[in-house]
XYZ file of C-alpha atoms in Angstrom:
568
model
C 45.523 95.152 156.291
C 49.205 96.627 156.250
C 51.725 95.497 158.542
C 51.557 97.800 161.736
C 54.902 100.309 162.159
C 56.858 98.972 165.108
C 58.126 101.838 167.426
C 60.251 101.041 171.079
C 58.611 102.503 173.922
C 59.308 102.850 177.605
C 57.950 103.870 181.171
C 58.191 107.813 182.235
C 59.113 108.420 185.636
C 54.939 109.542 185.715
C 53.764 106.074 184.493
C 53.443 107.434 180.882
C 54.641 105.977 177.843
C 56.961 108.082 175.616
C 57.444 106.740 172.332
C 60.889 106.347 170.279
C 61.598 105.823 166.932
C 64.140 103.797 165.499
C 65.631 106.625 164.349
C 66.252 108.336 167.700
C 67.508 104.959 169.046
C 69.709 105.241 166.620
C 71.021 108.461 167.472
C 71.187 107.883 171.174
C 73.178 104.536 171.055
C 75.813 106.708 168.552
C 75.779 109.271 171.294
C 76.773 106.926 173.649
C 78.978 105.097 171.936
C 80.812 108.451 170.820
C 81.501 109.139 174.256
C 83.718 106.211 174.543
C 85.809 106.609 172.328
C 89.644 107.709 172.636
C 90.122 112.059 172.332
C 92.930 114.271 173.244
C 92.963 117.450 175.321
C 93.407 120.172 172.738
C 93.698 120.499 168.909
C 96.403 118.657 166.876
C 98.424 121.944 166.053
C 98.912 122.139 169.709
C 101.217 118.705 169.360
C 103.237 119.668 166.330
C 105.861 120.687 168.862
C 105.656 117.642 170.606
C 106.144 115.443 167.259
C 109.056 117.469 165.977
C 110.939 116.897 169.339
C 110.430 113.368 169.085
C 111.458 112.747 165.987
C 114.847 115.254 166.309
C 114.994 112.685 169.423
C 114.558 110.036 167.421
C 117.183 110.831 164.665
C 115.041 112.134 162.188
C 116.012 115.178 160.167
C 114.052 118.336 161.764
C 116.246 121.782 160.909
C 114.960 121.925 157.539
C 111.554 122.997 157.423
C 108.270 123.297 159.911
C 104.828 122.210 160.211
C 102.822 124.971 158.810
C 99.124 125.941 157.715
C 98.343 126.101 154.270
C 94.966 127.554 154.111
C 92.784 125.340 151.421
C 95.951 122.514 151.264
C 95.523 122.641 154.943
C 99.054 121.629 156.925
C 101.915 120.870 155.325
C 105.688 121.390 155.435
C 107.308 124.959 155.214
C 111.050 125.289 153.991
C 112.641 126.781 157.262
C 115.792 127.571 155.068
C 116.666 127.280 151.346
C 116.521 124.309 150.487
C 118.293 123.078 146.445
C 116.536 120.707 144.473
C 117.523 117.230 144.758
C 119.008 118.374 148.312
C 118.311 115.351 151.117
C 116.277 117.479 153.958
C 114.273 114.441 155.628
C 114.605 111.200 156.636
C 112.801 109.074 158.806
C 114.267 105.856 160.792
C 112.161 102.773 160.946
C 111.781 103.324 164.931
C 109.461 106.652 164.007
C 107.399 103.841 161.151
C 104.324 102.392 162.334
C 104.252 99.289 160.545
C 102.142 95.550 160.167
C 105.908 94.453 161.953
C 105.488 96.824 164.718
C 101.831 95.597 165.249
C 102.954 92.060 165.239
C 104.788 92.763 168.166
C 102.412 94.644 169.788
C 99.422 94.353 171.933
C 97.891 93.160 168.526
C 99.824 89.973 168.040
C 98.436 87.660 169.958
C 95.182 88.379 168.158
C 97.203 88.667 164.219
C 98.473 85.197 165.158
C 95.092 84.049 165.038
C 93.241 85.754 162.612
C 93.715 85.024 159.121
C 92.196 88.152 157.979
C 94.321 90.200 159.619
C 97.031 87.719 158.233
C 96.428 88.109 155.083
C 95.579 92.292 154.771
C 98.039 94.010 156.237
C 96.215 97.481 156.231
C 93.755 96.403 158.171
C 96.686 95.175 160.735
C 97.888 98.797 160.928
C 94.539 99.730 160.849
C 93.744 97.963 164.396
C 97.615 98.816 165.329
C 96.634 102.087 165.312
C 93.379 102.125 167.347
C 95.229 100.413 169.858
C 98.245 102.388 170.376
C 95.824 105.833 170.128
C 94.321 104.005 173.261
C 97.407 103.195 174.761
C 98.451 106.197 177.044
C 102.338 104.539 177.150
C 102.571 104.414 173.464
C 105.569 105.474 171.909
C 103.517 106.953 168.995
C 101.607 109.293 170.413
C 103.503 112.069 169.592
C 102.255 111.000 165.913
C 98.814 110.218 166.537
C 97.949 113.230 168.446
C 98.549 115.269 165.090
C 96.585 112.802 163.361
C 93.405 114.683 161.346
C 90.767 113.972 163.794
C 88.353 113.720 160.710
C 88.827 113.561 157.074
C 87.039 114.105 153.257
C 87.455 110.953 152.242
C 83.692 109.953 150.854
C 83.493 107.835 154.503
C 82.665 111.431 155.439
C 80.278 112.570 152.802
C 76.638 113.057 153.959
C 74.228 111.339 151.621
C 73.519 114.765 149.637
C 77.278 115.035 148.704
C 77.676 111.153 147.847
C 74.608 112.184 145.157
C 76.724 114.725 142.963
C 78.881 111.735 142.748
C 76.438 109.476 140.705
C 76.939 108.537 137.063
C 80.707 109.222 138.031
C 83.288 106.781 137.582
C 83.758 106.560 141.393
C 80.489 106.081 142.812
C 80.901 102.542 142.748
C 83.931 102.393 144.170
C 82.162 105.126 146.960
C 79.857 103.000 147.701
C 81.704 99.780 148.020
C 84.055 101.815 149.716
C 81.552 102.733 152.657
C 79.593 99.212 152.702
C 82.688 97.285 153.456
C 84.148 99.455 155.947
C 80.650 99.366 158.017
C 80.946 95.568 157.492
C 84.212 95.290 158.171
C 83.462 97.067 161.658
C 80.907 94.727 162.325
C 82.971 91.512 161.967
C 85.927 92.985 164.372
C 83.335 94.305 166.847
C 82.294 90.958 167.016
C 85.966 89.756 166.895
C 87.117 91.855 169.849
C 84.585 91.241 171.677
C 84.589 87.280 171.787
C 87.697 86.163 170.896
C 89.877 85.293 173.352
C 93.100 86.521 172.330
C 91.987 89.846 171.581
C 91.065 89.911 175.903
C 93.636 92.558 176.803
C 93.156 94.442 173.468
C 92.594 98.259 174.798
C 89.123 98.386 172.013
C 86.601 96.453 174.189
C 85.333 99.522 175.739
C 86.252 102.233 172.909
C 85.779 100.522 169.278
C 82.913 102.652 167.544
C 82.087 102.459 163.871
C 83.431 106.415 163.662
C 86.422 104.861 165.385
C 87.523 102.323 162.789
C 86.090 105.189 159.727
C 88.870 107.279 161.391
C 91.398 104.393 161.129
C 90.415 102.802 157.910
C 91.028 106.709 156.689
C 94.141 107.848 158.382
C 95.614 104.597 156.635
C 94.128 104.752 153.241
C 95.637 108.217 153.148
C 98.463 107.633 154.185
C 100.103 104.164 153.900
C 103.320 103.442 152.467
C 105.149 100.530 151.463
C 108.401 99.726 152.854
C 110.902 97.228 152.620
C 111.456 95.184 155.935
C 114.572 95.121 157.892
C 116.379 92.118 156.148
C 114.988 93.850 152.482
C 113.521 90.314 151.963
C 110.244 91.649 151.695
C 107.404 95.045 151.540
C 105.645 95.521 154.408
C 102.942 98.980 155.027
C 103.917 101.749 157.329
C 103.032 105.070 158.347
C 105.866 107.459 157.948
C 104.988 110.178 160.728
C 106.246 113.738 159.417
C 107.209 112.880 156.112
C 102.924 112.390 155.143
C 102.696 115.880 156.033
C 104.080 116.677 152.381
C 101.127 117.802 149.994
C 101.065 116.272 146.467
C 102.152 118.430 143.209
C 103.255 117.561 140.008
C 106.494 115.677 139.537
C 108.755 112.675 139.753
C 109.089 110.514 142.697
C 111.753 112.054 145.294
C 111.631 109.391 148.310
C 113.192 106.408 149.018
C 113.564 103.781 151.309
C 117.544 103.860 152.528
C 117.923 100.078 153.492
C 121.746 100.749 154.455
C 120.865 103.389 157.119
C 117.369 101.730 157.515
C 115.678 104.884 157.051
C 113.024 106.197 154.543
C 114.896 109.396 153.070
C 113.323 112.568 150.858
C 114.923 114.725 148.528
C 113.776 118.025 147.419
C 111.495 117.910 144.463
C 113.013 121.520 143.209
C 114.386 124.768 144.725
C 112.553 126.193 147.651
C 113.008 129.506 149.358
C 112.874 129.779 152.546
C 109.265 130.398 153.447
C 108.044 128.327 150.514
C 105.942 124.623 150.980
C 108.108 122.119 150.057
C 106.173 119.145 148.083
C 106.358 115.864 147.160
C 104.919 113.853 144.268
C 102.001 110.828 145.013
C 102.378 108.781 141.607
C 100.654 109.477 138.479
C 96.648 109.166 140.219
C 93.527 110.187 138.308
C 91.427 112.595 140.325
C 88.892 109.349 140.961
C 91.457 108.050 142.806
C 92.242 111.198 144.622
C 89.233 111.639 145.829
C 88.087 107.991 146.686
C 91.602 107.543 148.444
C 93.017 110.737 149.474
C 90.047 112.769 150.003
C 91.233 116.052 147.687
C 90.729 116.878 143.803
C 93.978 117.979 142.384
C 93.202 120.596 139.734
C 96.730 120.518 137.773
C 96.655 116.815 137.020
C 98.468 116.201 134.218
C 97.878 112.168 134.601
C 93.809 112.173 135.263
C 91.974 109.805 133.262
C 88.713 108.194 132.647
C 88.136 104.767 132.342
C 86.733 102.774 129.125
C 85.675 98.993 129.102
C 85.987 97.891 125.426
C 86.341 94.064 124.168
C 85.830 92.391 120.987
C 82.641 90.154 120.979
C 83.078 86.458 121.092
C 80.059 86.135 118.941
C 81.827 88.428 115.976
C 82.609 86.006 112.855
C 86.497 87.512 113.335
C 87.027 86.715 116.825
C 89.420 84.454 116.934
C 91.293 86.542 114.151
C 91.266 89.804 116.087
C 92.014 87.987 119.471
C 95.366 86.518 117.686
C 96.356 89.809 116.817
C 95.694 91.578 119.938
C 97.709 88.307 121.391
C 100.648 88.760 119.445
C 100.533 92.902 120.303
C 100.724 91.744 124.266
C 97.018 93.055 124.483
C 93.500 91.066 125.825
C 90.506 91.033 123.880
C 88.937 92.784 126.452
C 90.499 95.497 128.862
C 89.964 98.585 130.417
C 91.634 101.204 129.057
C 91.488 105.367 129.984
C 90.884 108.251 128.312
C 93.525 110.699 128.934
C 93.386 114.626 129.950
C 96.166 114.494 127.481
C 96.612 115.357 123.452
C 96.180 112.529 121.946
C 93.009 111.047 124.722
C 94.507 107.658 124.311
C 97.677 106.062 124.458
C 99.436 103.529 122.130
C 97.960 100.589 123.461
C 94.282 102.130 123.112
C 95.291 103.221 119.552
C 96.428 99.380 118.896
C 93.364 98.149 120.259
C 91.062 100.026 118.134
C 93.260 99.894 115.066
C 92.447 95.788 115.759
C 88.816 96.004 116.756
C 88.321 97.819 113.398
C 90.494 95.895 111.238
C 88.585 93.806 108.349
C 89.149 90.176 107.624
C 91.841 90.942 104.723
C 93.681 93.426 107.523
C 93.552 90.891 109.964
C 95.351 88.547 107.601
C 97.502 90.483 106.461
C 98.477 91.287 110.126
C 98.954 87.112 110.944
C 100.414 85.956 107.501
C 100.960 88.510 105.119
C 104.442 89.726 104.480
C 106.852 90.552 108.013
C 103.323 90.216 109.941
C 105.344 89.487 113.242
C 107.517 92.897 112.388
C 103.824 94.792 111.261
C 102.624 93.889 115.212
C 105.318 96.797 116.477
C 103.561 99.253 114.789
C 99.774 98.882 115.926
C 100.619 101.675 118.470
C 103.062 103.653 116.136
C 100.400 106.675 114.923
C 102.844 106.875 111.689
C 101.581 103.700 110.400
C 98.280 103.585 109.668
C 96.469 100.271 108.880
C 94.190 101.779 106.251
C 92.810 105.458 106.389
C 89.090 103.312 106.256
C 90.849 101.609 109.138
C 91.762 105.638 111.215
C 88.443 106.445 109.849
C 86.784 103.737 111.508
C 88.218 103.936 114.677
C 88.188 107.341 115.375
C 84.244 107.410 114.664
C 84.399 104.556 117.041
C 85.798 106.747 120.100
C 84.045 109.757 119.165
C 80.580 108.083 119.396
C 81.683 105.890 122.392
C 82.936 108.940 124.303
C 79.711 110.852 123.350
C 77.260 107.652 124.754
C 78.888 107.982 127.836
C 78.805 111.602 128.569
C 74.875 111.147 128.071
C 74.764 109.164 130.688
C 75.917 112.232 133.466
C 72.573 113.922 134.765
C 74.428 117.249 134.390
C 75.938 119.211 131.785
C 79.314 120.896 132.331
C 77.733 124.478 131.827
C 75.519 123.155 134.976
C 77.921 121.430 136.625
C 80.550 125.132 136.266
C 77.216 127.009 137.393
C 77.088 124.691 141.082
C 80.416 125.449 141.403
C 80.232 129.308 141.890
C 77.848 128.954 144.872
C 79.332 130.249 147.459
C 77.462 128.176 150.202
C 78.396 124.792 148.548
C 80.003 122.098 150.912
C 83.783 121.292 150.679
C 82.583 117.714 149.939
C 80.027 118.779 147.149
C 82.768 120.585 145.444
C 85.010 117.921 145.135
C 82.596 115.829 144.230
C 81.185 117.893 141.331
C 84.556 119.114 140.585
C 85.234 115.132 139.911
C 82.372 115.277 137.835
C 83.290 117.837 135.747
C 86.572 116.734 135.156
C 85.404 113.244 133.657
C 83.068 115.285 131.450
C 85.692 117.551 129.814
C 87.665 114.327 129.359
C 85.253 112.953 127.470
C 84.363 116.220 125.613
C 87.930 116.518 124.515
C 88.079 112.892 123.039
C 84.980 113.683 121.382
C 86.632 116.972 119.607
C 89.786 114.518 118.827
C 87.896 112.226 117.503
C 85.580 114.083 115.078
C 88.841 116.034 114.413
C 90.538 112.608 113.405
C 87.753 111.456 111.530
C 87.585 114.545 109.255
C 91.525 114.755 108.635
C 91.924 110.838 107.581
C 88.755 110.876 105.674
C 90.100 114.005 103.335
C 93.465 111.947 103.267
C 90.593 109.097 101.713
C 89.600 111.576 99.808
C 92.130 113.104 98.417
C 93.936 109.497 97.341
C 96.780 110.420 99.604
C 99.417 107.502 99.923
C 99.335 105.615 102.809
C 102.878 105.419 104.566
C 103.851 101.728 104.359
C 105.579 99.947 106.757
C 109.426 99.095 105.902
C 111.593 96.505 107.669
C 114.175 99.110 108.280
C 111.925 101.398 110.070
C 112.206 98.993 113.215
C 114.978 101.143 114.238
C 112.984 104.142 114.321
C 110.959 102.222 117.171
C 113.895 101.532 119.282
C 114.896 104.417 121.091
C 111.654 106.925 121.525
C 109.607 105.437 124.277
C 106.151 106.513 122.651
C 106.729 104.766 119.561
C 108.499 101.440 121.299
C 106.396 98.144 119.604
C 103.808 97.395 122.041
C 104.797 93.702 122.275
C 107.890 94.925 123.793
C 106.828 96.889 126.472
C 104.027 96.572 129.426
C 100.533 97.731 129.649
C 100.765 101.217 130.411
C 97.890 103.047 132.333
C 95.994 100.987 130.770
C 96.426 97.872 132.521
C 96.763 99.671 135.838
C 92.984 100.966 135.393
C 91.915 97.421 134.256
C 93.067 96.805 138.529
C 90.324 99.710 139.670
C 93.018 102.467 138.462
C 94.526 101.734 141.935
C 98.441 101.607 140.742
C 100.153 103.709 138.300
C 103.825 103.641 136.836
C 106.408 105.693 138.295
C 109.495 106.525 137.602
C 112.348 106.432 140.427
C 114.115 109.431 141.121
C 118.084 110.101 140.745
C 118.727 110.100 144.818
C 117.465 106.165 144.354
C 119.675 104.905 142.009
C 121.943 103.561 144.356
C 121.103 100.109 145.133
C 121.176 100.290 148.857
C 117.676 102.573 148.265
C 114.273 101.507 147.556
C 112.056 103.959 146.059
C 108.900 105.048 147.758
C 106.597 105.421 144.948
C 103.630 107.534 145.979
C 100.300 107.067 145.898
C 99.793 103.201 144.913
C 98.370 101.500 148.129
C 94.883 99.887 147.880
C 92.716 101.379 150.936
C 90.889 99.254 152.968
C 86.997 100.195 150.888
C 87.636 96.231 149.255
C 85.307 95.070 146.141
C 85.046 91.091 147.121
C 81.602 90.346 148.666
C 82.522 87.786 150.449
C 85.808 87.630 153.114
C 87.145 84.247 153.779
C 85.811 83.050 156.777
C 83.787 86.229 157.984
C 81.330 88.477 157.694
C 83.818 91.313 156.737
C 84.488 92.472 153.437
C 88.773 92.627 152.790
C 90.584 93.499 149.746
C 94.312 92.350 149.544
C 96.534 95.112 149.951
C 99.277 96.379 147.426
C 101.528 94.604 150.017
C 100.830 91.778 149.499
C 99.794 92.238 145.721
C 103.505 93.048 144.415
C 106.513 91.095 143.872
C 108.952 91.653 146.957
C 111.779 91.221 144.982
C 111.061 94.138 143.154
C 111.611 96.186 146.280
C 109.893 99.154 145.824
C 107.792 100.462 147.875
C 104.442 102.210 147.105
C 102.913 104.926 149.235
C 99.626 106.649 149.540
C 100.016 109.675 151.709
C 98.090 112.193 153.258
C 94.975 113.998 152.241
C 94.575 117.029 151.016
C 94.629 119.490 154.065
C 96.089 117.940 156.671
């Protein structure tokens, strides 16, 4: 006999028994939780006055622009004036910053100084910090968190339907471990706040519900920052209220962290006129990371990606041959590398890879002993030096297959996926998601095109008995000065090596306005969120990831920020 379905019941006021399924339970207990929880009187465009006149009272710069609607970008800033490019029209002081310092010395502290978790990830600090100042009707911030989304469209907030038109992407992984850690990291500080006796006069105990800490875990993935603290010693996360109303365009980074006037200061990214939204740049993200972290898909991206796991096998006869090589060119045997929007798809490291992975035994010698073999590693990435045209024909077939195996594995074909997107009745969520979709496939399509395309051309050059430019001692100095042909050995992992760390930092570029040594660059869009990929936390049943905070060399003192979602 089967097991018999278990179903809660209870008395009716007439002595019946009404029957309630787990599912209703469900519902009912999120009902009443919900009602617990912390909300304001009004919408958060009805406090936009209120934050401006705290931060003019604060010191911050406020003449220069307004808080305005921007229809599918939602709110962002509005040039009140003409405004020049490279002009400085904000800046924050560290008073306005919500930061893991601030929490420290908060209601919060008592409880940080105990729990190594919270120790050890600071955006899960500021995370907490602010749940607890939202409760806090004395808080100084509340002029900021009042304008706060009071949702977002981050996946946390995709329904399981929408989630679906993410499979076979790139991100659903990260989606999903995204969602299961936050739910178990909710569990474990439930638990925490609720037993713990330093966390006694924490204002959660009677308002800490799982759409709560979604909210939290969301308002900081969007929007954290990376500061330098007081003495510069050190980074530490913040929230920069105001300044993460900006919405993201193409660009160069154009904030800074101004430790001589202790105050995070933007300048413009170009001309505005008056009337125009002003805009900042996040850091060169893919669109994966847009969406998993920032909740919007940016359709100009001129730095998306896909990524590519490729290694040479330890069981291949050349191993240790090819591994020696890729040693000597400052690249790992096995890496993942992206697949650029770009012309070429891949960049010189990719190219140096493959030119490796492909090289026969005779290359590979050549490459360790043969004649100026140290000099002949500089120009694995240089596309003016072939190895062999066997060698470009090789590798080229290599990436167009590849990219071809894993575009079969997408349930959807981009005429399909172009077809969804004209429906008018599709969720904002859906879109993005098969938007994202899409995107990855026309990646792919185009290093399929380049690749046959590559193929063809150095297989006529076979053909035709063309002479194969050889490498001269001299033409180091070609090498020096032009950054895409600088000898890989001499330079870092590009993109490359950021998307071998989850594509969750990129390299940017600091603007003019933070040359001067008393600034620290804000560089946008480079904080982990709070989603975590360990399985295990130390010491608790919460999943943590370490944050970009603590990740980076202080000494480096930049700062990395990930603001705002898309339609604020």
């Amino acid at each position: 006999m089967g097991k018999k379905s278990r179903v809660k019941t209870q008395k009716s006021g007439t002595g019946a028994t009404a029957v309630v399924s787990p599912k209703e339970m469900m519902n009912l207990i999120s009902e009443l939780l919900q009602r617990m929880s912390v909300s304001f009187e009004g919408i958060r465009e009805d406090f936009f006055s209120e934050l401006m006149a705290w931060a003019a009272e604060c010191g911050a710069s406020c003449d220069g622009f307004e808080i305005s609607n921007f229809a599918d970008e939602g709110y962002g800033l509005k040039a009140a004036r003409d405004i020049k490019a490279e002009e400085l029209f904000l800046w924050i002081p560290r008073k306005m910053l919500m930061t893991v310092d601030s929490a420290k010395n908060s209601v919060l502290g008592l409880l940080y100084s105990q729990d190594r978790i919270l120790q050890a990830m600071g955006n899960v600090t500021l995370a907490l910090h602010l749940l607890c100042e939202r409760a806090n009707p004395s808080s100084p911030w509340l002029p900021y968190i009042k304008t706060l989304p009071a949702d977002y469209d981050t996946p946390l907030y995709f329904e399981e339907e929408e989630v679906r038109h993410l499979l076979a992407t790139q991100a659903i992984q990260d989606v999903l471990s995204q969602y299961k850690n936050t739910a178990r990291q909710y569990a474990y500080f439930y638990k925490v706040i609720h037993t713990h006796p330093n966390a006694s006069k924490l204002p959660l105990k009677d308002a800490f519900t799982f759409d709560d800490y979604r909210w939290a875990v969301s308002s900081v993935m969007t929007r954290q920052n990376q500061i330098p603290t007081a003495d510069g010693s050190r980074v530490t996360l913040a929230l920069i209220p105001l300044w993460d109303m900006c919405n993201h365009t193409n660009g160069l980074i154009t904030t800074g962290y101004n430790l001589e006037d202790d105050r995070c200061e933007c300048v413009s990214l170009k001309d505005y006129k008056e009337g125009e939204q002003i805009y900042i740049f996040y850091g060169t993200r893919s669109n994966a990371e847009f969406v998993i972290h920032n909740g919007f898909f940016f359709e100009d991206n001129a730095h998306d990606r896909v990524k590519i796991k490729l290694g040479v096998s330890k069981s291949e006869r050349l191993y240790a041959m090819k591994a020696e090589v890729l040693a000597r060119a400052g690249i790992p045997a096995s890496s993942i590398f992206a697949l650029h929007c770009s012309e070429p798809p891949i960049s010189a490291q990719l190219l140096a890879f493959l030119r490796v992975f492909c090289m026969t035994e005779e290359e590979l010698r050549d490459y360790l002993v043969g004649d100026h073999a140290i000099n002949k590693i500089f120009t694995l990435g240089n596309t003016e030096f072939p190895v062999s045209w066997e060698n470009e024909i090789k590798l080229w077939t290599f990436l167009e297959t590849r990219a071809a195996l894993l575009l079969k594995t997408y349930k959807t074909t981009s005429e399909e996926d172009r077809s969804m997107l004209e429906k008018p009745d599709l969720s904002l969520h859906s879109r993005i998601a098969i938007k994202l979709r899409l995107a990855e496939k026309e990646i792919l399509e185009r290093a399929v095109s380049c690749g046959r395309a590559k193929r063809l051309h150095f297989q006529k050059q076979l053909d035709e008995g063309a002479p194969l430019p050889l490498y001269e001692e001299s033409d180091i100095a070609l090498l020096e000065n032009a950054d895409a042909k600088l000898p890989i050995i001499l330079r870092k992992l590009e993109d490359d090596e950021r998307v071998q760390e989850e594509m969750n930092l990129a390299q940017i570029k600091p603007d003019a306005a933070c040359l001067d040594s008393s600034k620290t660059p804000i560089l946008n869009g480079q904080c982990k969120d709070l989603n975590g990929t360990q399985e295990d936390p130390p010491g608790g049943d919460a999943v943590m990831i370490e944050s970009e905070a603590e990740k980076h060399d202080p000494s480096t003192k930049r700062t990395e920020v990930e603001p705002k979602v898309g339609g604020k």
